[in-house]
């Protein structure tokens, strides 16, 4: 008990909330539903044979069948409408191969889901170590997805044949007395096939779950990591944009003033009379205001 308590205390049950673990839980449940609805099935139908001589009639002929649907081994006794005699008749067909294949895949899928969930919860670090765990998980998941496709399709065809072989209207044709004049044969109760229909539906649901889980297991392998590039963090523009914005905002603050102000050298204060120019010229002084400055 101490070992169990220690494992429970160290378990990483949060992995069951992510798609990798949550889908595995669904696979575990639906695998149980698939093989249980098929493997535990038993059905029955009833017919009546009313002979011309009422004392030879049998108004309640029950025929029972069950998994694995070896119908050629299922028999019933029907009246011959001749002096109270009966004949033993067998159903037609053996559909055990598709039914047993479907149930086998369901059982193995259940066992693998149980083992995978245990590894996810208690040994997830070792599962990801050296990338071997995800690669093995990916291969097994792909195999089960393919097997669910094959087994579900095979069992759907097998179920169709089982329905046809257990149809009371068809079974009546095997009774020789029903061809006699004055005799009347009819079905009383049809077999209930809702459980088998559900098993086929669960099979294809398992196919969808296992095929969809391939992507989440593939992500754990890390194969796609080198091809994924993280986007740049928000709020930090790229370098060219930053320099462009800096150049746009850090302009010369005096450019507009210099462009707007143009001194007017044609004003009277700067255009002196010729006599002033001559006076300065005689004294050897600068001949223009710009030179003086």
Short mmCIF file of the C-alpha atoms (twelve columns), coordinates in Angstrom:
data_MODEL
# 
_entry.id   MODEL 
# 
loop_
_atom_site.group_PDB 
_atom_site.id 
_atom_site.type_symbol 
_atom_site.label_atom_id 
_atom_site.label_alt_id 
_atom_site.label_comp_id 
_atom_site.label_asym_id 
_atom_site.label_seq_id 
_atom_site.Cartn_x 
_atom_site.Cartn_y 
_atom_site.Cartn_z 
_atom_site.pdbx_PDB_model_num 
ATOM 1   C CA . UNK A 1   0.000   0.000   0.000   1 
ATOM 2   C CA . UNK A 2   2.896   2.372   0.670   1 
ATOM 3   C CA . UNK A 3   4.163   1.928   -2.882  1 
ATOM 4   C CA . UNK A 4   0.701   2.597   -4.279  1 
ATOM 5   C CA . UNK A 5   0.255   5.703   -2.148  1 
ATOM 6   C CA . UNK A 6   3.665   6.990   -3.215  1 
ATOM 7   C CA . UNK A 7   2.837   6.500   -6.896  1 
ATOM 8   C CA . UNK A 8   -0.491  8.265   -6.484  1 
ATOM 9   C CA . UNK A 9   1.200   11.149  -4.679  1 
ATOM 10  C CA . UNK A 10  3.775   11.527  -7.442  1 
ATOM 11  C CA . UNK A 11  1.308   11.085  -10.291 1 
ATOM 12  C CA . UNK A 12  1.018   13.846  -12.866 1 
ATOM 13  C CA . UNK A 13  -2.751  13.743  -13.280 1 
ATOM 14  C CA . UNK A 14  -2.763  17.118  -15.014 1 
ATOM 15  C CA . UNK A 15  -1.737  15.310  -18.203 1 
ATOM 16  C CA . UNK A 16  -5.295  13.981  -18.362 1 
ATOM 17  C CA . UNK A 17  -6.520  17.538  -18.994 1 
ATOM 18  C CA . UNK A 18  -4.468  18.027  -22.147 1 
ATOM 19  C CA . UNK A 19  -5.531  16.438  -25.476 1 
ATOM 20  C CA . UNK A 20  -2.833  13.743  -25.319 1 
ATOM 21  C CA . UNK A 21  -4.204  12.263  -22.097 1 
ATOM 22  C CA . UNK A 22  -7.863  13.208  -22.478 1 
ATOM 23  C CA . UNK A 23  -8.244  11.465  -25.847 1 
ATOM 24  C CA . UNK A 24  -6.547  8.395   -24.412 1 
ATOM 25  C CA . UNK A 25  -9.216  8.291   -21.690 1 
ATOM 26  C CA . UNK A 26  -11.922 8.449   -24.387 1 
ATOM 27  C CA . UNK A 27  -10.212 5.625   -26.267 1 
ATOM 28  C CA . UNK A 28  -10.214 3.578   -23.073 1 
ATOM 29  C CA . UNK A 29  -13.957 4.063   -22.531 1 
ATOM 30  C CA . UNK A 30  -15.069 3.520   -26.119 1 
ATOM 31  C CA . UNK A 31  -12.918 0.406   -26.485 1 
ATOM 32  C CA . UNK A 32  -14.827 -1.100  -23.554 1 
ATOM 33  C CA . UNK A 33  -18.156 -0.166  -25.123 1 
ATOM 34  C CA . UNK A 34  -17.145 -1.610  -28.498 1 
ATOM 35  C CA . UNK A 35  -16.076 -5.107  -27.432 1 
ATOM 36  C CA . UNK A 36  -18.665 -5.442  -24.651 1 
ATOM 37  C CA . UNK A 37  -21.693 -4.636  -26.829 1 
ATOM 38  C CA . UNK A 38  -20.553 -7.189  -29.398 1 
ATOM 39  C CA . UNK A 39  -19.057 -9.893  -27.194 1 
ATOM 40  C CA . UNK A 40  -21.939 -10.066 -24.733 1 
ATOM 41  C CA . UNK A 41  -24.750 -10.200 -27.290 1 
ATOM 42  C CA . UNK A 42  -27.391 -12.917 -27.356 1 
ATOM 43  C CA . UNK A 43  -30.564 -12.777 -29.414 1 
ATOM 44  C CA . UNK A 44  -33.685 -14.737 -30.138 1 
ATOM 45  C CA . UNK A 45  -36.472 -14.844 -32.701 1 
ATOM 46  C CA . UNK A 46  -39.721 -16.763 -32.727 1 
ATOM 47  C CA . UNK A 47  -41.826 -18.393 -35.467 1 
ATOM 48  C CA . UNK A 48  -45.042 -20.344 -35.666 1 
ATOM 49  C CA . UNK A 49  -46.029 -23.276 -37.886 1 
ATOM 50  C CA . UNK A 50  -49.754 -23.895 -38.114 1 
ATOM 51  C CA . UNK A 51  -50.487 -27.209 -39.781 1 
ATOM 52  C CA . UNK A 52  -53.656 -28.266 -41.520 1 
ATOM 53  C CA . UNK A 53  -54.002 -30.801 -38.768 1 
ATOM 54  C CA . UNK A 54  -54.024 -28.534 -35.705 1 
ATOM 55  C CA . UNK A 55  -52.599 -31.194 -33.421 1 
ATOM 56  C CA . UNK A 56  -49.305 -31.158 -35.354 1 
ATOM 57  C CA . UNK A 57  -48.862 -27.379 -35.136 1 
ATOM 58  C CA . UNK A 58  -46.158 -25.553 -33.179 1 
ATOM 59  C CA . UNK A 59  -47.031 -21.904 -32.614 1 
ATOM 60  C CA . UNK A 60  -43.897 -20.931 -30.710 1 
ATOM 61  C CA . UNK A 61  -40.602 -22.049 -32.210 1 
ATOM 62  C CA . UNK A 62  -37.788 -20.163 -30.491 1 
ATOM 63  C CA . UNK A 63  -34.355 -19.874 -32.056 1 
ATOM 64  C CA . UNK A 64  -31.553 -18.461 -29.901 1 
ATOM 65  C CA . UNK A 65  -28.141 -17.350 -31.114 1 
ATOM 66  C CA . UNK A 66  -25.226 -15.423 -29.621 1 
ATOM 67  C CA . UNK A 67  -21.649 -14.271 -30.056 1 
ATOM 68  C CA . UNK A 68  -19.477 -15.414 -31.889 1 
ATOM 69  C CA . UNK A 69  -22.318 -16.064 -34.370 1 
ATOM 70  C CA . UNK A 70  -21.480 -19.540 -35.609 1 
ATOM 71  C CA . UNK A 71  -24.979 -19.818 -36.936 1 
ATOM 72  C CA . UNK A 72  -24.367 -23.102 -38.723 1 
ATOM 73  C CA . UNK A 73  -24.246 -24.661 -35.239 1 
ATOM 74  C CA . UNK A 74  -27.586 -23.177 -34.169 1 
ATOM 75  C CA . UNK A 75  -30.523 -25.517 -34.693 1 
ATOM 76  C CA . UNK A 76  -34.237 -25.776 -33.922 1 
ATOM 77  C CA . UNK A 77  -36.968 -28.404 -34.269 1 
ATOM 78  C CA . UNK A 78  -39.891 -27.706 -36.598 1 
ATOM 79  C CA . UNK A 79  -43.008 -29.825 -37.170 1 
ATOM 80  C CA . UNK A 80  -43.389 -31.700 -40.441 1 
ATOM 81  C CA . UNK A 81  -47.194 -31.625 -40.179 1 
ATOM 82  C CA . UNK A 82  -47.131 -35.420 -40.735 1 
ATOM 83  C CA . UNK A 83  -48.238 -37.624 -37.870 1 
ATOM 84  C CA . UNK A 84  -46.707 -35.346 -35.244 1 
ATOM 85  C CA . UNK A 85  -43.134 -35.758 -36.476 1 
ATOM 86  C CA . UNK A 86  -40.485 -33.014 -36.272 1 
ATOM 87  C CA . UNK A 87  -37.322 -32.210 -38.195 1 
ATOM 88  C CA . UNK A 88  -34.119 -30.573 -36.994 1 
ATOM 89  C CA . UNK A 89  -32.950 -27.599 -39.011 1 
ATOM 90  C CA . UNK A 90  -29.790 -25.477 -38.804 1 
ATOM 91  C CA . UNK A 91  -29.259 -21.828 -39.575 1 
ATOM 92  C CA . UNK A 92  -26.899 -20.855 -42.385 1 
ATOM 93  C CA . UNK A 93  -23.527 -19.111 -42.087 1 
ATOM 94  C CA . UNK A 94  -20.465 -18.710 -39.872 1 
ATOM 95  C CA . UNK A 95  -19.647 -15.079 -39.055 1 
ATOM 96  C CA . UNK A 96  -17.354 -15.677 -36.117 1 
ATOM 97  C CA . UNK A 97  -14.201 -14.446 -37.856 1 
ATOM 98  C CA . UNK A 98  -15.283 -10.808 -38.267 1 
ATOM 99  C CA . UNK A 99  -16.962 -10.703 -34.842 1 
ATOM 100 C CA . UNK A 100 -13.988 -12.183 -32.999 1 
ATOM 101 C CA . UNK A 101 -11.548 -9.957  -34.875 1 
ATOM 102 C CA . UNK A 102 -13.552 -6.892  -33.862 1 
ATOM 103 C CA . UNK A 103 -13.698 -7.948  -30.205 1 
ATOM 104 C CA . UNK A 104 -9.985  -8.808  -30.159 1 
ATOM 105 C CA . UNK A 105 -9.024  -5.355  -31.439 1 
ATOM 106 C CA . UNK A 106 -11.295 -3.785  -28.812 1 
ATOM 107 C CA . UNK A 107 -9.696  -5.787  -25.989 1 
ATOM 108 C CA . UNK A 108 -6.132  -5.006  -27.072 1 
ATOM 109 C CA . UNK A 109 -7.008  -1.332  -27.555 1 
ATOM 110 C CA . UNK A 110 -8.389  -1.292  -24.013 1 
ATOM 111 C CA . UNK A 111 -5.229  -2.900  -22.615 1 
ATOM 112 C CA . UNK A 112 -2.912  -0.547  -24.487 1 
ATOM 113 C CA . UNK A 113 -4.929  2.507   -23.428 1 
ATOM 114 C CA . UNK A 114 -4.664  1.375   -19.818 1 
ATOM 115 C CA . UNK A 115 -0.893  0.949   -20.083 1 
ATOM 116 C CA . UNK A 116 -0.452  4.277   -21.902 1 
ATOM 117 C CA . UNK A 117 -2.489  6.162   -19.300 1 
ATOM 118 C CA . UNK A 118 -0.405  4.636   -16.516 1 
ATOM 119 C CA . UNK A 119 2.801   5.781   -18.232 1 
ATOM 120 C CA . UNK A 120 1.407   9.267   -18.849 1 
ATOM 121 C CA . UNK A 121 0.449   9.704   -15.213 1 
ATOM 122 C CA . UNK A 122 3.331   8.067   -13.355 1 
ATOM 123 C CA . UNK A 123 6.285   7.965   -15.776 1 
ATOM 124 C CA . UNK A 124 5.754   10.913  -18.130 1 
ATOM 125 C CA . UNK A 125 9.358   12.135  -17.807 1 
ATOM 126 C CA . UNK A 126 10.721  8.732   -18.780 1 
ATOM 127 C CA . UNK A 127 8.134   8.599   -21.563 1 
ATOM 128 C CA . UNK A 128 9.690   11.705  -23.165 1 
ATOM 129 C CA . UNK A 129 13.281  10.696  -22.428 1 
ATOM 130 C CA . UNK A 130 15.377  10.240  -25.599 1 
ATOM 131 C CA . UNK A 131 12.160  10.656  -27.590 1 
ATOM 132 C CA . UNK A 132 11.682  6.869   -27.698 1 
ATOM 133 C CA . UNK A 133 8.376   6.824   -25.834 1 
ATOM 134 C CA . UNK A 134 6.515   9.199   -28.184 1 
ATOM 135 C CA . UNK A 135 7.880   7.417   -31.264 1 
ATOM 136 C CA . UNK A 136 6.700   4.020   -30.000 1 
ATOM 137 C CA . UNK A 137 3.369   5.527   -28.994 1 
ATOM 138 C CA . UNK A 138 2.991   7.062   -32.460 1 
ATOM 139 C CA . UNK A 139 3.639   3.740   -34.195 1 
ATOM 140 C CA . UNK A 140 1.238   1.771   -31.988 1 
ATOM 141 C CA . UNK A 141 -1.454  4.436   -32.310 1 
ATOM 142 C CA . UNK A 142 -1.162  4.320   -36.101 1 
ATOM 143 C CA . UNK A 143 -1.481  0.518   -36.092 1 
ATOM 144 C CA . UNK A 144 -4.590  0.637   -33.907 1 
ATOM 145 C CA . UNK A 145 -6.163  3.322   -36.088 1 
ATOM 146 C CA . UNK A 146 -5.711  1.069   -39.128 1 
ATOM 147 C CA . UNK A 147 -6.961  -1.995  -37.252 1 
ATOM 148 C CA . UNK A 148 -10.082 -0.178  -36.112 1 
ATOM 149 C CA . UNK A 149 -10.795 0.724   -39.729 1 
ATOM 150 C CA . UNK A 150 -10.417 -2.861  -40.930 1 
ATOM 151 C CA . UNK A 151 -12.224 -4.529  -38.028 1 
ATOM 152 C CA . UNK A 152 -15.132 -2.071  -38.005 1 
ATOM 153 C CA . UNK A 153 -15.678 -2.425  -41.746 1 
ATOM 154 C CA . UNK A 154 -15.439 -6.226  -41.532 1 
ATOM 155 C CA . UNK A 155 -17.834 -6.403  -38.595 1 
ATOM 156 C CA . UNK A 156 -20.312 -4.053  -40.308 1 
ATOM 157 C CA . UNK A 157 -20.406 -6.475  -43.258 1 
ATOM 158 C CA . UNK A 158 -20.624 -9.460  -40.896 1 
ATOM 159 C CA . UNK A 159 -23.512 -7.885  -38.989 1 
ATOM 160 C CA . UNK A 160 -25.393 -7.349  -42.237 1 
ATOM 161 C CA . UNK A 161 -25.004 -11.052 -43.008 1 
ATOM 162 C CA . UNK A 162 -26.078 -12.023 -39.472 1 
ATOM 163 C CA . UNK A 163 -29.253 -9.961  -39.832 1 
ATOM 164 C CA . UNK A 164 -30.026 -11.649 -43.123 1 
ATOM 165 C CA . UNK A 165 -29.347 -15.159 -41.772 1 
ATOM 166 C CA . UNK A 166 -31.542 -14.617 -38.680 1 
ATOM 167 C CA . UNK A 167 -34.450 -13.005 -40.495 1 
ATOM 168 C CA . UNK A 168 -37.498 -15.127 -39.585 1 
ATOM 169 C CA . UNK A 169 -39.001 -14.667 -43.041 1 
ATOM 170 C CA . UNK A 170 -35.887 -16.246 -44.543 1 
ATOM 171 C CA . UNK A 171 -35.622 -18.995 -41.942 1 
ATOM 172 C CA . UNK A 172 -39.213 -20.004 -42.624 1 
ATOM 173 C CA . UNK A 173 -38.182 -20.981 -46.144 1 
ATOM 174 C CA . UNK A 174 -36.038 -23.750 -44.610 1 
ATOM 175 C CA . UNK A 175 -39.115 -25.451 -43.125 1 
ATOM 176 C CA . UNK A 176 -40.501 -27.998 -45.552 1 
ATOM 177 C CA . UNK A 177 -43.946 -28.053 -43.941 1 
ATOM 178 C CA . UNK A 178 -44.462 -24.388 -44.832 1 
ATOM 179 C CA . UNK A 179 -44.671 -25.396 -48.500 1 
ATOM 180 C CA . UNK A 180 -47.526 -27.806 -47.887 1 
ATOM 181 C CA . UNK A 181 -51.045 -26.885 -48.883 1 
ATOM 182 C CA . UNK A 182 -53.189 -25.839 -45.978 1 
ATOM 183 C CA . UNK A 183 -50.203 -25.127 -43.698 1 
ATOM 184 C CA . UNK A 184 -49.400 -21.618 -42.545 1 
ATOM 185 C CA . UNK A 185 -46.044 -20.293 -41.284 1 
ATOM 186 C CA . UNK A 186 -45.323 -16.807 -39.990 1 
ATOM 187 C CA . UNK A 187 -42.871 -14.878 -37.824 1 
ATOM 188 C CA . UNK A 188 -43.874 -14.022 -34.275 1 
ATOM 189 C CA . UNK A 189 -40.891 -12.043 -32.962 1 
ATOM 190 C CA . UNK A 190 -37.917 -10.470 -34.696 1 
ATOM 191 C CA . UNK A 191 -34.441 -10.469 -33.089 1 
ATOM 192 C CA . UNK A 192 -33.349 -7.239  -31.414 1 
ATOM 193 C CA . UNK A 193 -30.164 -5.978  -33.090 1 
ATOM 194 C CA . UNK A 194 -29.801 -2.565  -31.456 1 
ATOM 195 C CA . UNK A 195 -26.834 -3.705  -29.343 1 
ATOM 196 C CA . UNK A 196 -24.949 -4.948  -32.397 1 
ATOM 197 C CA . UNK A 197 -25.708 -1.747  -34.295 1 
ATOM 198 C CA . UNK A 198 -24.237 0.180   -31.373 1 
ATOM 199 C CA . UNK A 199 -21.079 -1.928  -31.454 1 
ATOM 200 C CA . UNK A 200 -20.471 -0.977  -35.087 1 
ATOM 201 C CA . UNK A 201 -20.995 2.698   -34.229 1 
ATOM 202 C CA . UNK A 202 -18.506 2.415   -31.355 1 
ATOM 203 C CA . UNK A 203 -16.020 0.801   -33.728 1 
ATOM 204 C CA . UNK A 204 -16.039 3.761   -36.099 1 
ATOM 205 C CA . UNK A 205 -15.924 6.210   -33.174 1 
ATOM 206 C CA . UNK A 206 -12.764 4.440   -32.017 1 
ATOM 207 C CA . UNK A 207 -11.380 4.824   -35.530 1 
ATOM 208 C CA . UNK A 208 -11.926 8.600   -35.364 1 
ATOM 209 C CA . UNK A 209 -10.385 8.849   -31.889 1 
ATOM 210 C CA . UNK A 210 -7.261  6.843   -32.695 1 
ATOM 211 C CA . UNK A 211 -6.724  8.556   -36.049 1 
ATOM 212 C CA . UNK A 212 -7.188  11.993  -34.472 1 
ATOM 213 C CA . UNK A 213 -4.815  11.140  -31.641 1 
ATOM 214 C CA . UNK A 214 -2.000  10.612  -34.146 1 
ATOM 215 C CA . UNK A 215 -1.469  14.372  -34.401 1 
ATOM 216 C CA . UNK A 216 -1.142  14.941  -30.651 1 
ATOM 217 C CA . UNK A 217 1.264   12.015  -30.241 1 
ATOM 218 C CA . UNK A 218 3.239   13.246  -33.254 1 
ATOM 219 C CA . UNK A 219 3.674   16.634  -31.578 1 
ATOM 220 C CA . UNK A 220 5.268   14.924  -28.567 1 
ATOM 221 C CA . UNK A 221 7.971   13.402  -30.767 1 
ATOM 222 C CA . UNK A 222 9.466   16.843  -31.416 1 
ATOM 223 C CA . UNK A 223 9.962   16.100  -35.111 1 
ATOM 224 C CA . UNK A 224 8.060   19.217  -36.084 1 
ATOM 225 C CA . UNK A 225 9.881   21.512  -33.601 1 
ATOM 226 C CA . UNK A 226 12.764  22.570  -35.937 1 
ATOM 227 C CA . UNK A 227 10.238  23.704  -38.537 1 
ATOM 228 C CA . UNK A 228 8.338   25.950  -36.145 1 
ATOM 229 C CA . UNK A 229 9.619   29.517  -35.486 1 
ATOM 230 C CA . UNK A 230 8.299   31.588  -32.632 1 
ATOM 231 C CA . UNK A 231 6.762   34.946  -33.666 1 
ATOM 232 C CA . UNK A 232 8.528   38.154  -32.512 1 
ATOM 233 C CA . UNK A 233 7.367   39.446  -29.108 1 
ATOM 234 C CA . UNK A 234 4.656   42.051  -29.161 1 
ATOM 235 C CA . UNK A 235 5.611   45.671  -28.500 1 
ATOM 236 C CA . UNK A 236 9.114   45.301  -29.949 1 
ATOM 237 C CA . UNK A 237 9.176   46.276  -33.612 1 
ATOM 238 C CA . UNK A 238 11.882  45.030  -35.891 1 
ATOM 239 C CA . UNK A 239 15.164  46.965  -36.159 1 
ATOM 240 C CA . UNK A 240 14.556  48.567  -39.602 1 
ATOM 241 C CA . UNK A 241 11.222  49.947  -38.459 1 
ATOM 242 C CA . UNK A 242 12.770  51.266  -35.273 1 
ATOM 243 C CA . UNK A 243 15.479  53.107  -37.146 1 
ATOM 244 C CA . UNK A 244 12.972  54.430  -39.632 1 
ATOM 245 C CA . UNK A 245 10.779  55.757  -36.847 1 
ATOM 246 C CA . UNK A 246 13.798  57.230  -35.081 1 
ATOM 247 C CA . UNK A 247 14.849  58.991  -38.263 1 
ATOM 248 C CA . UNK A 248 11.341  60.291  -38.746 1 
ATOM 249 C CA . UNK A 249 11.061  61.750  -35.278 1 
ATOM 250 C CA . UNK A 250 14.650  62.859  -34.614 1 
ATOM 251 C CA . UNK A 251 14.893  65.602  -37.224 1 
ATOM 252 C CA . UNK A 252 16.759  68.868  -36.884 1 
ATOM 253 C CA . UNK A 253 14.524  71.071  -34.717 1 
ATOM 254 C CA . UNK A 254 15.940  74.156  -36.274 1 
ATOM 255 C CA . UNK A 255 15.339  73.137  -39.878 1 
ATOM 256 C CA . UNK A 256 11.857  74.597  -40.001 1 
ATOM 257 C CA . UNK A 257 13.012  77.863  -38.432 1 
ATOM 258 C CA . UNK A 258 15.895  78.236  -40.801 1 
ATOM 259 C CA . UNK A 259 13.703  77.494  -43.759 1 
ATOM 260 C CA . UNK A 260 11.065  79.936  -42.574 1 
ATOM 261 C CA . UNK A 261 13.370  82.816  -41.833 1 
ATOM 262 C CA . UNK A 262 15.114  84.452  -44.778 1 
ATOM 263 C CA . UNK A 263 16.863  87.723  -43.926 1 
ATOM 264 C CA . UNK A 264 16.014  90.615  -46.274 1 
ATOM 265 C CA . UNK A 265 19.228  92.227  -47.237 1 
ATOM 266 C CA . UNK A 266 17.393  94.676  -49.469 1 
ATOM 267 C CA . UNK A 267 16.200  96.676  -46.486 1 
ATOM 268 C CA . UNK A 268 17.320  100.222 -46.063 1 
ATOM 269 C CA . UNK A 269 19.555  99.452  -43.128 1 
ATOM 270 C CA . UNK A 270 21.792  97.286  -45.240 1 
ATOM 271 C CA . UNK A 271 21.610  99.128  -48.579 1 
ATOM 272 C CA . UNK A 272 23.482  102.252 -47.802 1 
ATOM 273 C CA . UNK A 273 24.074  105.083 -50.236 1 
ATOM 274 C CA . UNK A 274 26.936  104.954 -52.630 1 
ATOM 275 C CA . UNK A 275 28.793  107.602 -50.674 1 
ATOM 276 C CA . UNK A 276 29.075  105.316 -47.697 1 
ATOM 277 C CA . UNK A 277 30.466  102.610 -49.921 1 
ATOM 278 C CA . UNK A 278 32.925  104.981 -51.402 1 
ATOM 279 C CA . UNK A 279 33.919  106.201 -47.996 1 
ATOM 280 C CA . UNK A 280 34.654  102.769 -46.759 1 
ATOM 281 C CA . UNK A 281 36.448  101.973 -49.992 1 
ATOM 282 C CA . UNK A 282 38.765  104.901 -49.560 1 
ATOM 283 C CA . UNK A 283 39.669  103.875 -46.049 1 
ATOM 284 C CA . UNK A 284 40.455  100.258 -47.063 1 
ATOM 285 C CA . UNK A 285 37.534  98.895  -45.085 1 
ATOM 286 C CA . UNK A 286 35.520  95.821  -46.180 1 
ATOM 287 C CA . UNK A 287 33.448  96.567  -49.266 1 
ATOM 288 C CA . UNK A 288 30.417  94.533  -48.191 1 
ATOM 289 C CA . UNK A 289 28.479  93.788  -45.085 1 
ATOM 290 C CA . UNK A 290 29.207  90.107  -45.353 1 
ATOM 291 C CA . UNK A 291 32.942  90.708  -45.366 1 
ATOM 292 C CA . UNK A 292 32.606  93.006  -42.400 1 
ATOM 293 C CA . UNK A 293 30.793  90.350  -40.506 1 
# 
